[in-house]
mmCIF file of C-alpha atoms in Angstrom:
data_model
loop_
_atom_site.group_PDB
_atom_site.id
_atom_site.type_symbol
_atom_site.label_atom_id
_atom_site.label_comp_id
_atom_site.label_asym_id
_atom_site.label_seq_id
_atom_site.Cartn_x
_atom_site.Cartn_y
_atom_site.Cartn_z
ATOM 1 C CA MET K 1 -19.608 -1.349 29.105
ATOM 2 C CA ASN K 2 -22.775 -2.809 29.773
ATOM 3 C CA SER K 3 -23.980 -5.912 32.006
ATOM 4 C CA ARG K 4 -24.120 -8.307 29.127
ATOM 5 C CA ILE K 5 -20.817 -7.740 28.062
ATOM 6 C CA GLU K 6 -19.304 -7.991 31.262
ATOM 7 C CA ARG K 7 -21.081 -11.981 31.702
ATOM 8 C CA ILE K 8 -20.659 -12.901 28.512
ATOM 9 C CA ALA K 9 -16.308 -11.285 29.366
ATOM 10 C CA TYR K 10 -16.485 -13.755 32.592
ATOM 11 C CA GLN K 11 -18.374 -16.554 30.936
ATOM 12 C CA ILE K 12 -15.053 -16.234 28.150
ATOM 13 C CA TYR K 13 -12.795 -16.364 31.010
ATOM 14 C CA TRP K 14 -14.220 -19.366 33.576
ATOM 15 C CA LEU K 15 -14.138 -21.504 30.245
ATOM 16 C CA ILE K 16 -10.414 -20.772 29.153
ATOM 17 C CA HIS K 17 -9.483 -21.303 31.926
ATOM 18 C CA THR K 18 -11.637 -24.222 33.481
ATOM 19 C CA THR K 19 -10.576 -26.142 29.765
ATOM 20 C CA GLY K 20 -7.189 -24.913 30.305
ATOM 21 C CA GLY K 21 -7.111 -23.200 27.169
ATOM 22 C CA ASP K 22 -8.882 -26.380 24.987
ATOM 23 C CA CYS K 23 -12.014 -25.080 23.874
ATOM 24 C CA THR K 24 -12.428 -23.012 20.216
ATOM 25 C CA LEU K 25 -14.046 -19.913 19.479
ATOM 26 C CA SER K 26 -17.156 -22.597 18.640
ATOM 27 C CA ASP K 27 -17.473 -23.605 21.978
ATOM 28 C CA LEU K 28 -17.494 -19.902 23.793
ATOM 29 C CA ALA K 29 -20.332 -19.053 21.876
ATOM 30 C CA SER K 30 -22.157 -22.475 22.104
ATOM 31 C CA PHE K 31 -21.349 -22.265 25.811
ATOM 32 C CA THR K 32 -21.829 -18.188 26.478
ATOM 33 C CA GLY K 33 -25.453 -17.921 23.675
ATOM 34 C CA ALA K 34 -23.011 -14.991 22.390
ATOM 35 C CA SER K 35 -21.981 -14.687 19.228
ATOM 36 C CA GLN K 36 -18.390 -15.897 17.655
ATOM 37 C CA ALA K 37 -17.892 -12.867 16.490
ATOM 38 C CA THR K 38 -19.124 -11.406 20.095
ATOM 39 C CA CYS K 39 -16.929 -13.530 21.545
ATOM 40 C CA ARG K 40 -14.287 -13.338 19.600
ATOM 41 C CA SER K 41 -13.914 -9.343 19.520
ATOM 42 C CA ILE K 42 -14.320 -9.485 23.754
ATOM 43 C CA ALA K 43 -11.973 -11.820 24.008
ATOM 44 C CA ALA K 44 -9.824 -9.121 21.434
ATOM 45 C CA TRP K 45 -9.878 -6.700 23.785
ATOM 46 C CA ARG K 46 -9.471 -8.030 26.749
ATOM 47 C CA GLY K 47 -5.570 -9.653 25.630
ATOM 48 C CA TRP K 48 -7.372 -13.709 25.297
ATOM 49 C CA ALA K 49 -6.900 -14.554 21.988
ATOM 50 C CA THR K 50 -4.555 -15.970 21.835
ATOM 51 C CA LEU K 51 -5.438 -18.500 25.304
ATOM 52 C CA TYR K 52 -7.745 -20.585 23.351
ATOM 53 C CA ARG K 53 -7.509 -22.920 20.439
ATOM 54 C CA LYS K 54 -8.176 -21.922 16.814
ATOM 55 C CA THR K 55 -8.874 -25.902 15.196
ATOM 56 C CA ALA K 56 -11.273 -27.742 15.968
ATOM 57 C CA ARG K 57 -9.720 -32.013 16.290
ATOM 58 C CA SER K 58 -11.077 -34.518 14.574
ATOM 59 C CA HIS K 59 -12.262 -37.555 15.571
ATOM 60 C CA SER K 60 -12.940 -38.925 12.015
ATOM 61 C CA ALA K 61 -12.103 -42.119 11.340
ATOM 62 C CA SER K 62 -11.274 -41.743 7.794
ATOM 63 C CA ARG K 63 -8.330 -38.728 9.049
ATOM 64 C CA ARG K 64 -5.091 -38.738 9.322
ATOM 65 C CA ARG K 65 -5.380 -39.711 13.451
ATOM 66 C CA PRO K 66 -8.228 -39.162 15.722
ATOM 67 C CA GLY K 67 -7.455 -35.738 16.735
ATOM 68 C CA ASP K 68 -5.642 -33.789 14.308
ATOM 69 C CA LEU K 69 -5.864 -30.368 13.907
ATOM 70 C CA LEU K 70 -8.995 -29.102 11.804
ATOM 71 C CA THR K 71 -8.695 -25.621 10.060
ATOM 72 C CA PRO K 72 -12.282 -25.245 8.047
ATOM 73 C CA VAL K 73 -9.666 -25.277 4.288
ATOM 74 C CA ASP K 74 -9.200 -29.108 5.120
ATOM 75 C CA ASP K 75 -13.376 -29.481 5.002
ATOM 76 C CA GLN K 76 -13.654 -26.351 1.703
ATOM 77 C CA VAL K 77 -11.013 -28.400 -0.044
ATOM 78 C CA GLU K 78 -13.013 -32.130 0.836
ATOM 79 C CA ALA K 79 -15.976 -30.760 -0.466
ATOM 80 C CA LEU K 80 -14.544 -29.788 -3.673
ATOM 81 C CA ILE K 81 -12.927 -32.491 -4.441
ATOM 82 C CA ARG K 82 -16.428 -34.447 -3.749
ATOM 83 C CA LEU K 83 -17.552 -32.479 -6.090
ATOM 84 C CA VAL K 84 -15.571 -32.760 -9.351
ATOM 85 C CA ARG K 85 -15.157 -36.324 -8.303
ATOM 86 C CA SER K 86 -19.331 -36.552 -8.759
#
């Protein structure tokens, strides 16, 4: 394993444990400067794939409650509904 991958792995480990797993793949990629695919692969290879959140929390007033978990499908369905209505 090269030093770049080792550095990213250490950063992923640090962020997951510092936040208590309250971070997403997007957070990991943003923090490390690596792509989401790279972070996903490293986390899976190290056995950390289940230690971070898979979805983002909603802070939108239009959602059911602030903090509800979203899935990417929710946003796609909502976009399709808006498209059909227009």
